Coordinates of C-alpha atoms in Angstrom, one line a residue:
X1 CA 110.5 209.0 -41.7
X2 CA 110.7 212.9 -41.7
X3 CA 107.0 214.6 -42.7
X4 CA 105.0 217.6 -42.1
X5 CA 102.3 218.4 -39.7
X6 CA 98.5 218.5 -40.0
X7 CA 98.6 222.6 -39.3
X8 CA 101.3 223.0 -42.2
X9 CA 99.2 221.1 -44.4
X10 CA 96.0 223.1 -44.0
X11 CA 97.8 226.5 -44.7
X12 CA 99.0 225.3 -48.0
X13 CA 97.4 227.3 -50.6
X14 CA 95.8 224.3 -52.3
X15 CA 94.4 223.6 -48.7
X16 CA 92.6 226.8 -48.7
X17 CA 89.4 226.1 -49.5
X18 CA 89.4 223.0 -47.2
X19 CA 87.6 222.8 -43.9
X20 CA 88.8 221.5 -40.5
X21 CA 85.8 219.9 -38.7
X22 CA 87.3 217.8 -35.7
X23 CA 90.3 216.9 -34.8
X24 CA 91.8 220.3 -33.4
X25 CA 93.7 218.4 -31.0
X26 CA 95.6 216.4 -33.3
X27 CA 96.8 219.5 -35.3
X28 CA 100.8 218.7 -34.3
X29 CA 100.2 215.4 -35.8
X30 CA 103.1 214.4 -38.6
X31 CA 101.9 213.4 -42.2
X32 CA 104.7 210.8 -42.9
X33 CA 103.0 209.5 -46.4
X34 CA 99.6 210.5 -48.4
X35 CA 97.4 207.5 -49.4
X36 CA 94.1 208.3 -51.7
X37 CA 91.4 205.5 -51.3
X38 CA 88.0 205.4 -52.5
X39 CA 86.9 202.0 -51.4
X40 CA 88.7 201.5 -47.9
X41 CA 87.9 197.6 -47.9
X42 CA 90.5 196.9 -44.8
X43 CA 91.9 199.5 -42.7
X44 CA 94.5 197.1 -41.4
X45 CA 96.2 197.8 -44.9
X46 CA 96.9 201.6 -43.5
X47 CA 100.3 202.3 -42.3
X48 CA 101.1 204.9 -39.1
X49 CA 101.3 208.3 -40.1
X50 CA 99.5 208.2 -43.4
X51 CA 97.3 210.7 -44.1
X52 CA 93.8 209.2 -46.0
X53 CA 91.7 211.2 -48.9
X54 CA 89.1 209.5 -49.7
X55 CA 85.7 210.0 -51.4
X56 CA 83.6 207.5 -48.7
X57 CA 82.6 205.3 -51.3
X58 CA 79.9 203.0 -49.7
X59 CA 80.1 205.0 -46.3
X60 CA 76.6 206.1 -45.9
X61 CA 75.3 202.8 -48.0
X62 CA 76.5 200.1 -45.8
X63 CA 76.2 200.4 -41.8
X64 CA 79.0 197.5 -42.2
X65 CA 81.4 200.2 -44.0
X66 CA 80.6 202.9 -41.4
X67 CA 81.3 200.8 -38.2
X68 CA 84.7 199.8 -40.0
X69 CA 85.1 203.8 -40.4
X70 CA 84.4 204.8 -36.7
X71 CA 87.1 201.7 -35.6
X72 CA 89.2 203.8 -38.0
X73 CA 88.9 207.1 -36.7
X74 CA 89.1 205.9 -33.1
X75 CA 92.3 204.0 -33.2
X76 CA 94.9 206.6 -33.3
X77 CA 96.5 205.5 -36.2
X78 CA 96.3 207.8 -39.0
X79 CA 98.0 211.5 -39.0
X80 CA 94.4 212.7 -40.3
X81 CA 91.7 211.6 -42.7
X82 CA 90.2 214.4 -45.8
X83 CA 86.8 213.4 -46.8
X84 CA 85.2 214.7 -50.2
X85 CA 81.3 216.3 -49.6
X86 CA 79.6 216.1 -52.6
X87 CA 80.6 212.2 -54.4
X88 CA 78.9 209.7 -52.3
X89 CA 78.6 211.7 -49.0
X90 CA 76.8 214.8 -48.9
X91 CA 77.9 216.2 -45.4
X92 CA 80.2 214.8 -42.8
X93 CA 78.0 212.6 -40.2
X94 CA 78.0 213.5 -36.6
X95 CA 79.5 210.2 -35.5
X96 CA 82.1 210.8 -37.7
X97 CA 82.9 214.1 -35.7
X98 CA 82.3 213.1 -32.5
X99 CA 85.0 210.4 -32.6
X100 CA 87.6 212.3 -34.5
X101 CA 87.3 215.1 -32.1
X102 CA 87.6 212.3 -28.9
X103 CA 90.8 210.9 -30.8
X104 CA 92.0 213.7 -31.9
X105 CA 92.1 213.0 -35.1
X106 CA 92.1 215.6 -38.0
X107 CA 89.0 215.4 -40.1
X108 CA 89.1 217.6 -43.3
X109 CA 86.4 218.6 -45.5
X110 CA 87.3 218.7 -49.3
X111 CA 85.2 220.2 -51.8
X112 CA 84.6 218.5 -55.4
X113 CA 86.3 221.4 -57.6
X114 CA 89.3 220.5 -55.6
X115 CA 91.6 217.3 -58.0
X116 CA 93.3 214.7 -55.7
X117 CA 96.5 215.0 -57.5
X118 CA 97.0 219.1 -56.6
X119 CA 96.5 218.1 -53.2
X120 CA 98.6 214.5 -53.1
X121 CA 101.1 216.5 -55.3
X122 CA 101.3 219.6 -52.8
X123 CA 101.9 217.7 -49.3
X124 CA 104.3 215.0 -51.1
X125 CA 106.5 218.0 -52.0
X126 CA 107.1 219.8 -48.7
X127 CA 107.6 216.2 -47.4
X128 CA 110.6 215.9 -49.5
X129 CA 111.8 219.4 -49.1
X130 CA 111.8 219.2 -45.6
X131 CA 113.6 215.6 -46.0
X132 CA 116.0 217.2 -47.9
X133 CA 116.5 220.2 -45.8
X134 CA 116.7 218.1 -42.9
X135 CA 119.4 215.7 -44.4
X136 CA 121.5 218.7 -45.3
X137 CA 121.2 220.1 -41.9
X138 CA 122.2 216.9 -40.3
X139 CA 125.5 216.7 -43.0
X140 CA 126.2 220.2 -42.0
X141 CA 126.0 219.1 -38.1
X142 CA 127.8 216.3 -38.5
X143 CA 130.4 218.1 -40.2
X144 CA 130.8 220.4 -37.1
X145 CA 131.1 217.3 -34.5
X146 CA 133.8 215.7 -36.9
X147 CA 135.7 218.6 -36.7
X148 CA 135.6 218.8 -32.7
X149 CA 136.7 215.3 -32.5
X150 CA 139.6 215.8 -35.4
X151 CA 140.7 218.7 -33.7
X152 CA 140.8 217.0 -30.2
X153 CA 138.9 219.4 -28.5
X154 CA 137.4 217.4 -25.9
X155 CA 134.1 216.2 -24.0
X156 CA 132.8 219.3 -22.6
X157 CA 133.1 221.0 -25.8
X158 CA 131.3 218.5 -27.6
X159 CA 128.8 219.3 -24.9
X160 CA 128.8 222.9 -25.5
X161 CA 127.8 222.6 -29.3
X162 CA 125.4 220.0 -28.7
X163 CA 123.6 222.7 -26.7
X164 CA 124.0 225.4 -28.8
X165 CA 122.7 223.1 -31.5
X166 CA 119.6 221.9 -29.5
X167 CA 119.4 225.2 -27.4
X168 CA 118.7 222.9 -24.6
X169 CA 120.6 221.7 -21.4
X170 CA 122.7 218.7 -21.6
X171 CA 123.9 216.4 -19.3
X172 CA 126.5 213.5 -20.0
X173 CA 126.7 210.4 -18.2
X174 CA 128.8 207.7 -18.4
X175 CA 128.2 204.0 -18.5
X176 CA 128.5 204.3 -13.9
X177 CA 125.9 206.7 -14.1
X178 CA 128.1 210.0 -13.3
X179 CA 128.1 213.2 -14.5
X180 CA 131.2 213.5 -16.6
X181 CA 130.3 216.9 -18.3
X182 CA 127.2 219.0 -18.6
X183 CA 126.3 223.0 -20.4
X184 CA 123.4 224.1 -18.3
X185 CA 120.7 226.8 -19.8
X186 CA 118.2 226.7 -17.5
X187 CA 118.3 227.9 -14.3
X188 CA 115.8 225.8 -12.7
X189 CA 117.7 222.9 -13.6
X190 CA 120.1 220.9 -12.2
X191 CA 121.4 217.4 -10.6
X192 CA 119.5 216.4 -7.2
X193 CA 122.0 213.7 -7.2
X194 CA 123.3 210.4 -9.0
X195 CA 119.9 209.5 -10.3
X196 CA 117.5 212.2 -9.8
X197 CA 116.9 215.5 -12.0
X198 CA 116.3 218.5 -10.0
X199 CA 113.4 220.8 -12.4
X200 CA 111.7 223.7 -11.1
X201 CA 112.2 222.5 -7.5
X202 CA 110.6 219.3 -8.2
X203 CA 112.6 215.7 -8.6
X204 CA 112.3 213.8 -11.8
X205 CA 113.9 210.3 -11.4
X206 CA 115.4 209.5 -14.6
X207 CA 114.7 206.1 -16.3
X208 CA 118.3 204.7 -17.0
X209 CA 117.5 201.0 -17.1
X210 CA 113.8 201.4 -18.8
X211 CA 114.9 201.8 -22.2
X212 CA 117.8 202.3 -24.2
X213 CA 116.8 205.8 -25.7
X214 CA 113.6 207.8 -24.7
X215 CA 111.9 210.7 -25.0
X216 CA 109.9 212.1 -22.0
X217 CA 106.8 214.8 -22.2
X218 CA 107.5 216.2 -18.5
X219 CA 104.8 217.3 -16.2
X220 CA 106.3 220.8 -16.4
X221 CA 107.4 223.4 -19.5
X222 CA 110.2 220.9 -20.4
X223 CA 110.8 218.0 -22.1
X224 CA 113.9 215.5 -22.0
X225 CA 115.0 212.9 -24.2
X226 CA 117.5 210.4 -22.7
X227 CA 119.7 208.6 -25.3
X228 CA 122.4 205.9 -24.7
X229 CA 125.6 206.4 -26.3
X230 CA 126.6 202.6 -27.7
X231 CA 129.5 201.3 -29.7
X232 CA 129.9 197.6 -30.1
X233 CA 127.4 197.1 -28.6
X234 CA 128.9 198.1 -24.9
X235 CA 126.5 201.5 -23.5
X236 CA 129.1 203.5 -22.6
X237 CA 127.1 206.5 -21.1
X238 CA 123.9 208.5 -21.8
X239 CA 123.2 212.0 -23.0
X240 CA 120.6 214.1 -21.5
X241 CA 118.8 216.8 -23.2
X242 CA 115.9 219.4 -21.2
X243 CA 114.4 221.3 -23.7
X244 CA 111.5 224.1 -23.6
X245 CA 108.7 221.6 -24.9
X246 CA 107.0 224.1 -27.2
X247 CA 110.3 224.6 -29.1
X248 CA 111.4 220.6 -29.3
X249 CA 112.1 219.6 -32.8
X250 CA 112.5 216.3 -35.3
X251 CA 116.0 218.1 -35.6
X252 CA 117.1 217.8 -32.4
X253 CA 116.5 214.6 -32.1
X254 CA 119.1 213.9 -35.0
X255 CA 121.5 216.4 -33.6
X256 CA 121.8 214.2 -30.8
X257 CA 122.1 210.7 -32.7
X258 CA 125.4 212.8 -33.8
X259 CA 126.5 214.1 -31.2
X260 CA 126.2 210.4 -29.7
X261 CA 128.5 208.9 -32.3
X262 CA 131.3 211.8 -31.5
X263 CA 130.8 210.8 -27.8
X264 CA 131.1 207.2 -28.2
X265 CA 134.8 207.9 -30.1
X266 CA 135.8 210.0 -27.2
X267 CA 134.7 207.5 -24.8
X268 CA 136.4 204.8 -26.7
X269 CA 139.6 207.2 -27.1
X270 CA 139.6 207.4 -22.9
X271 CA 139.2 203.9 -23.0
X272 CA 142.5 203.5 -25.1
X273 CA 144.5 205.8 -23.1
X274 CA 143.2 204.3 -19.9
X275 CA 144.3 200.6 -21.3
X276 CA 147.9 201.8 -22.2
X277 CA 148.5 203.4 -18.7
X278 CA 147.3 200.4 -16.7
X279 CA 149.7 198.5 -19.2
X280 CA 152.7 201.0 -18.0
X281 CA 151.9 201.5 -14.6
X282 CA 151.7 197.2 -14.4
X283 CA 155.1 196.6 -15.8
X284 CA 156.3 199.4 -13.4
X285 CA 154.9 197.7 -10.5
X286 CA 156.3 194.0 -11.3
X287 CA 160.0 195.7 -11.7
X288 CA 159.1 197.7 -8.0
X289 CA 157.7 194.4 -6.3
X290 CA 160.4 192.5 -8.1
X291 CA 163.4 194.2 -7.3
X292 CA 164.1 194.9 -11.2
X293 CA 165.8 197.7 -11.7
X294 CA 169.5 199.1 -11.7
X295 CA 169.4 202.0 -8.6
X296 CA 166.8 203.7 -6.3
X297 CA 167.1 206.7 -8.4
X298 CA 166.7 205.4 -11.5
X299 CA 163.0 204.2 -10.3
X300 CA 161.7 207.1 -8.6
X301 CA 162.4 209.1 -11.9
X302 CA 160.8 206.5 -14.0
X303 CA 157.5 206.5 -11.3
X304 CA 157.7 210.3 -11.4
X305 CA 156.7 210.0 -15.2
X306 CA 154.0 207.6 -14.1
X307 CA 152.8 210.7 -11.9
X308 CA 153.4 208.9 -8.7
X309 CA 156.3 209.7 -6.5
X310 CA 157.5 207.0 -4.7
X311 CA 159.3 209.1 -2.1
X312 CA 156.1 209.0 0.1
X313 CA 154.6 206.2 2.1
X314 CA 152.9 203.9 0.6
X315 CA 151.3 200.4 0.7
X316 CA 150.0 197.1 -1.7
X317 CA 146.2 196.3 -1.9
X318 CA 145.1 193.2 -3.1
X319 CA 141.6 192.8 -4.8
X320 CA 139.8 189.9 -5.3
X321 CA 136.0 189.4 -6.8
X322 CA 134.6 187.0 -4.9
X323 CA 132.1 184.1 -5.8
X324 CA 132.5 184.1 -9.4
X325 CA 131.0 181.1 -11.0
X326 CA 133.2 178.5 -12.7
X327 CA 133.6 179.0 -16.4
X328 CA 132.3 182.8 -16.2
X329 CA 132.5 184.3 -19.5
X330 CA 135.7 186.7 -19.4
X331 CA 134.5 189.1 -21.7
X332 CA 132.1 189.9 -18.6
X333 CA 134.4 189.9 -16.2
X334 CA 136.4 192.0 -18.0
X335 CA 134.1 194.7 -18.0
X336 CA 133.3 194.7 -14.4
X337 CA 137.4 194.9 -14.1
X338 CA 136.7 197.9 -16.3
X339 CA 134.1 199.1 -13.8
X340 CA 136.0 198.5 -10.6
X341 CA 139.4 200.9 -12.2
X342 CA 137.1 203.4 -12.9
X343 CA 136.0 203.3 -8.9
X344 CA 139.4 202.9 -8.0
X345 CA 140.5 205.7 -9.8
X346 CA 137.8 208.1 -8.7
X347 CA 138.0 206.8 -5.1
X348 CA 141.9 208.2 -5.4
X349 CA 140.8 211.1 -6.9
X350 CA 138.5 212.0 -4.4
X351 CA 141.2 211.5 -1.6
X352 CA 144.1 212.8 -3.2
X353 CA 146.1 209.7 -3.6
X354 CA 148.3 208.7 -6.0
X355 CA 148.4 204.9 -6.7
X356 CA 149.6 202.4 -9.9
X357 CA 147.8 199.5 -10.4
X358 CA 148.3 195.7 -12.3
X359 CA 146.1 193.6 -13.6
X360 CA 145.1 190.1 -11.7
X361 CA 143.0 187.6 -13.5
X362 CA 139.8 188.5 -10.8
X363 CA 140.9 192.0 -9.8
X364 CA 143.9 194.2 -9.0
X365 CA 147.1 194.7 -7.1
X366 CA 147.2 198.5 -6.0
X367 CA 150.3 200.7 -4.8
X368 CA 148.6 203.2 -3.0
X369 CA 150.2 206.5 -1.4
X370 CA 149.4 206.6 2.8
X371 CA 152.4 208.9 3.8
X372 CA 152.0 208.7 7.0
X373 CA 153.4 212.4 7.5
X374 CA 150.7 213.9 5.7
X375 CA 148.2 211.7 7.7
X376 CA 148.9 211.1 11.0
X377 CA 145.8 208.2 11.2
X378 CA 147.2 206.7 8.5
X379 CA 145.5 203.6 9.6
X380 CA 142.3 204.3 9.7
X381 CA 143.0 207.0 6.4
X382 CA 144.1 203.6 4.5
X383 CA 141.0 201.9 5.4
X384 CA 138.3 204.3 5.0
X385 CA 139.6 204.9 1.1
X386 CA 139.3 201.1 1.4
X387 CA 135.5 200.8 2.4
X388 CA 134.7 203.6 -0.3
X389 CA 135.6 201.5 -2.9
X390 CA 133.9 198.5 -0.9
X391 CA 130.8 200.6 -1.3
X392 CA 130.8 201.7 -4.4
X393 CA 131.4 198.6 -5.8
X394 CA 128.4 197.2 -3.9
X395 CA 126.1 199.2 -5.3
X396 CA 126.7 198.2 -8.6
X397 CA 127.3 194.5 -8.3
X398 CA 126.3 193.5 -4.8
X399 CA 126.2 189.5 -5.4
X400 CA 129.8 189.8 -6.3
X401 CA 131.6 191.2 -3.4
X402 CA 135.7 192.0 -2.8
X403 CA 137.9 190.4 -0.9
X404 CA 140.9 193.2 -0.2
X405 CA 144.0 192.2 1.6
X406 CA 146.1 195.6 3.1
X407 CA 149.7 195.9 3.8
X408 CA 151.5 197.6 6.1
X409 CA 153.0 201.5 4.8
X410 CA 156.7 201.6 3.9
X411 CA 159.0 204.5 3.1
X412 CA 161.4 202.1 1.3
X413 CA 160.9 201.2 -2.0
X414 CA 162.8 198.3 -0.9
X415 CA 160.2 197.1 1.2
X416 CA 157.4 197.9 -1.1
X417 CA 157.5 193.7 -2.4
X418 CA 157.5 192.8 2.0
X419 CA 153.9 195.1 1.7
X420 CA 152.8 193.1 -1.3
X421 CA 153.5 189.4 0.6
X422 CA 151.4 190.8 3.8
X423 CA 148.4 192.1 1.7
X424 CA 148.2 189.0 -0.1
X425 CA 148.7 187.1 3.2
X426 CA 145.9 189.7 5.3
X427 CA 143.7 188.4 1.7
X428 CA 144.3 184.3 2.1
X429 CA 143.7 184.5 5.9
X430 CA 140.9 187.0 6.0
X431 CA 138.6 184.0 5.5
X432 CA 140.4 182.0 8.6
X433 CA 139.8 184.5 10.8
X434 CA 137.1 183.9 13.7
X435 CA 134.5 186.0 12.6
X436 CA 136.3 186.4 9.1
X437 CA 136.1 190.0 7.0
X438 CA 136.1 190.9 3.4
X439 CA 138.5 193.6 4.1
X440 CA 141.6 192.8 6.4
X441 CA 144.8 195.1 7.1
X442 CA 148.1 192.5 7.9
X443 CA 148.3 193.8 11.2
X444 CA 144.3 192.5 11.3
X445 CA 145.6 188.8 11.6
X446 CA 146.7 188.4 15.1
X447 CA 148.2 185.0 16.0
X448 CA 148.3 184.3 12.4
X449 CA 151.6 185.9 12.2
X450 CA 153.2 184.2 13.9
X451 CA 151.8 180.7 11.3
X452 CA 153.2 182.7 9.1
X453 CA 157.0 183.5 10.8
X454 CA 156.8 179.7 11.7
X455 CA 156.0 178.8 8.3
X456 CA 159.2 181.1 7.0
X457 CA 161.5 179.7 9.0
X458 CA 160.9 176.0 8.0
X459 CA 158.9 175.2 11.2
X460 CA 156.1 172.0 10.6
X461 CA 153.1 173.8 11.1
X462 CA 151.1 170.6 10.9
X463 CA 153.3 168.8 13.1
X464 CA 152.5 171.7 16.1
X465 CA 148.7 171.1 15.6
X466 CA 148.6 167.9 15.7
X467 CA 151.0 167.6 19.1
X468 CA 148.6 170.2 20.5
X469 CA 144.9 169.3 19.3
X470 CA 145.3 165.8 17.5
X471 CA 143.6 164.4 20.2
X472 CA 140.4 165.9 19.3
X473 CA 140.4 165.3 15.7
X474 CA 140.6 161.1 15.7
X475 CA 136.5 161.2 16.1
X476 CA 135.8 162.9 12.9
X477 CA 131.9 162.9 14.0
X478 CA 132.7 165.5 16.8
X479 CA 136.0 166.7 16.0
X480 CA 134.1 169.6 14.4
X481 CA 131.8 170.1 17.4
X482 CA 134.7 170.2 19.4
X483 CA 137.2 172.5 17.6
X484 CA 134.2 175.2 16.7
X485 CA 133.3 174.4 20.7
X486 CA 136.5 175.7 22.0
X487 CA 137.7 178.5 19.6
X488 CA 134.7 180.3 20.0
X489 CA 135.3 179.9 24.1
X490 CA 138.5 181.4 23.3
X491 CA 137.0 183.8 21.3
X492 CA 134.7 185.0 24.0
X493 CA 137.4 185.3 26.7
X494 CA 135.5 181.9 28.5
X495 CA 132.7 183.5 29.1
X496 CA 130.5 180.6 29.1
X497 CA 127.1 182.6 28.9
X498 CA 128.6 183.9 25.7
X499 CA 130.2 180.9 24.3
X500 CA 126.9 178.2 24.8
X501 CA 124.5 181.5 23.3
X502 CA 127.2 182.0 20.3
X503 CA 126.7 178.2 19.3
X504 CA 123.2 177.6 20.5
X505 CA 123.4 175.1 23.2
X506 CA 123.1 174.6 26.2
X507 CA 125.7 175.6 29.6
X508 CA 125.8 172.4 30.9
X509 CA 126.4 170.7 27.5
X510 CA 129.2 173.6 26.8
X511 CA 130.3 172.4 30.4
X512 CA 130.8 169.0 29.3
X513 CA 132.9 169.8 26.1
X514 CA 135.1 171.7 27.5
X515 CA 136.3 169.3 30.2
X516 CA 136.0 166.7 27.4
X517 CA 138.9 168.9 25.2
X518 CA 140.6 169.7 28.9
X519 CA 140.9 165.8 29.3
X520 CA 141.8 164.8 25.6
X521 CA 144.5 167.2 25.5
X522 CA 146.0 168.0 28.8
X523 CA 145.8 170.9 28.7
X524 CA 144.1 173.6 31.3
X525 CA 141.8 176.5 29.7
X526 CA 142.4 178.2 32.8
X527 CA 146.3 178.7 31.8
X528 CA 147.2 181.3 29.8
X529 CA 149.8 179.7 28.0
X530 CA 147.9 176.6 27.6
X531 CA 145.1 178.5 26.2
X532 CA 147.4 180.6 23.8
X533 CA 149.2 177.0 22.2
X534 CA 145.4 175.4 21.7
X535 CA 144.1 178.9 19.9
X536 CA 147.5 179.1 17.8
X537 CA 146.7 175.4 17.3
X538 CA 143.2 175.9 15.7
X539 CA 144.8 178.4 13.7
X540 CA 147.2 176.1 12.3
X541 CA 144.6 173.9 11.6
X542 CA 142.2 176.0 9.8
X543 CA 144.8 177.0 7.8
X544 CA 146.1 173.6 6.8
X545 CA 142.2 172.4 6.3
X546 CA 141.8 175.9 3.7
X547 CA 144.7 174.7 1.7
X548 CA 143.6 171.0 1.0
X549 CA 140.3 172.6 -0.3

């Protein structure tokens, strides 16, 4: 509720022959409602804001009555308290001062040819005007924010107004914490970085996750009020305001609330946009990956008005959230889906890459532009965009991590579907591998392709691991000792210092396994090509043992 201060009530002219006694402090303090009591039986009753008259009925009768005073002038509560001299009390105690002045309370003196109802009467009524002035200056702003969002005219110059209206510096976040637009005043201010106000050379951490919408009295000339901009319920960003602290008003505050409703619709608008292209740049991909379309031509002019020219070299991702719970609610994981786009897309950004993505039930299939040309370590290029998203995405939801399966970089859109097949493969094997990895390019896999050629061409991959390391598999109480025993010999180029330290044991007992799995076999670890068909065997195995989880 809109009021007036304790200052503006004391230079009313029915005020005038009143007398401030203590309480200077508390001069800024806002009358929300005047309450006239003459018996004040139970202070409890009083509501925050309300500014008392009373006469003190009983107050210098009943040491009871004046203790129940002192709790009231000490407790913050009240805007201020007027006492009448001359009914019951005939000067204002001492104690009375004292306390108002430690709480900075406003105590006012009242003389007896001065009627309650002129005073009541004369507060009550700039309350109201200034309610009424204030609701038609917040029609008249929200009349100029409706305006900027019917006429389309965008975030920043939402921004812009909000400042003019405010004259203070705004910032806009979105719901990841960046800076999506800002209009600047002050020259000592500015962005340290993601989460850190830079004022007067000093950092100010700002309080994102403390409350939804704050106001902050700054140990420096300014003040800040961080608000959340929310519709249904989803915070999709926050505005920041810096303003001089002597010139902060209830107006601005409401100004704000405004703008934060305009902001929300443009945020929702984005969303909408955002939505349909991920819906057209889906379908687009399924026809690529498919094969579904009539000529060449006819897709590279439909992917030019996608904005991506297929021309260049290019590869699939695949992106998988890992360790999601069973029966997680959608709705949830729909907004991290939400998240993770909006990293992809800045990631690309960032890197000047074009790419078109589809939806997966737990993440995304990506066509992402390497062109090779343009980048002669395309490799490494393709990873490091990779491992920024990686990153990102860690920081925001760290006990969910990806899993992203690369393919290799093709010029033919022909070949664009042979990409998608080797970054979902480089995504189901990533886990097999020896020391497995949550990112894995198809070239990553090693001896796994050639499971994969043998498992093409109609080979029994089962069959070949069970000729070549069967033997050690009938004793299902060792056969994991043994198969863990020699891939990580093979692993470590039988180094035996390395292998017994890798699994904890001791040389002599690694000693003894491995001519155990040299006699069970029949095979030699000191061939090469023996070695080669027992590692390709463990492969085959691990990969048969994944697919009957």
């Amino acid at each position: 509720m809109m009021g007036i201060s304790i200052l503006e009530a004391i230079q009313l002219p029915v005020m005038s022959q009143t007398k401030l006694v203590a309480g200077l402090d508390g001069l800024n303090n806002i009358i929300k409602w005047v309450t006239i009591v003459e018996v004040i039986d139970d202070i409890n009753r009083l509501q925050e804001g309300e500014f008392l008259i009373t006469t003190g009925f009983g107050l210098m009768e009943s040491m009871e009555k004046r203790e129940q005073f002192h709790a009231l002038l000490a407790n913050r509560k009240l805007s201020g308290i007027a006492l009448y001299t001359g009914f019951y009390i005939r000067e204002i105690p001492e104690s009375f001062i004292e306390i108002a002045n430690r709480s900075a309370l406003p105590l006012i003196e009242i003389p007896i040819d001065i009627n309650f109802s002129m005073i009541t009467k004369a507060i009550l009524e700039q309350i109201v005007n200034k309610q009424f002035a204030m609701f038609e200056h917040s029609i008249n702003i929200h009349k100029e924010f409706t305006q900027l969002v019917l006429g389309n005219q965008g975030i920043q110059a939402i921004t812009q107004t909000l400042s003019r209206l405010t004259e203070g510096s705004i910032i806009l976040f979105n719901q990841d914490k960046s800076v999506v637009g800002d209009w600047l005043i002050h020259d000592d201010v500015k962005m340290a970085n993601k989460d850190t106000l830079e004022i007067l050379s000093r950092e100010v951490p700002l309080p994102f996750d403390q409350q939804v919408s704050q106001l902050l009295d700054l140990d420096n000339p300014y003040i800040m009020s961080l608000y959340a901009i929310i519709a249904n319920n989803v915070n999709y960003g926050w505005i920041l305001t810096i303003k001089d602290k002597q010139r902060w008003k209830e107006i601005d505050q409401i100004a704000i609330e405004h703008a934060a409703t305009v902001y929300a619709i443009e945020f929702l608008r984005y969303k909408a946009i955002a939505d349909t292209e991920i819906r057209l740049q889906g379908d687009f991909l399924d026809q690529i990956l498919h094969g579904n379309f009539t000529d060449i031509s006819e897709a590279i002019e439909r992917g030019k008005k996608l904005g991506f020219d297929l021309m260049l070299s290019q590869a699939i991702l695949q992106i998988k959230v890992e360790n999601l719970p069973p029966n997680f609610e959608r709705h949830t994981l729909n907004e991290m889906l939400e998240r993770l786009y909006r990293i992809v897309s800045q990631v690309m950004l960032n890197n000047s890459r074009q790419f078109l993505l589809r939806n997966r039930l737990d993440g995304f299939i990506i066509l992402m532009e390497t062109n090779e040309d343009a980048h002669p370590s395309s490799k490494l290029s393709k990873m490091a965009i990779v491992q920024q998203i990686d990153e990102k995405w860690k920081l925001i939801y760290p006990q969910f991590p990806l899993r992203i399966g690369i393919g290799r970089s093709y010029n033919e859109i022909s070949r664009l579907s042979q990409s998608a097949k080797e970054a979902q493969h480089a995504l189901t094997f990533s886990k097999l591998l020896f020391k497995p990895k949550s990112l894995v390019e198809y070239d990553d896999l090693g001896l796994y392709h050639f499971l994969i050629q043998m498992q093409e061409l109609g080979m029994n991959v089962r069959e070949f691991s069970e000729t070549h390391i069967g033997a050690l598999l009938q004793n299902k109480r060792q056969s994991a000792d043994m198969i863990l025993t020699l891939e990580t010999y093979l692993y470590n180029n039988q180094s035996i210092h390395a292998t017994a330290a890798e699994l904890y044991i001791h040389r002599h007992t690694l000693k003894y396994r491995i001519t155990q799995i040299e006699k069970k076999t029949g095979y030699s670890l000191q061939s090469p090509e023996d070695r080669f068909h027992l590692h390709l065997a463990i492969m085959a195995y691990k990969l048969l043992a994944s697919s009957n989880d």
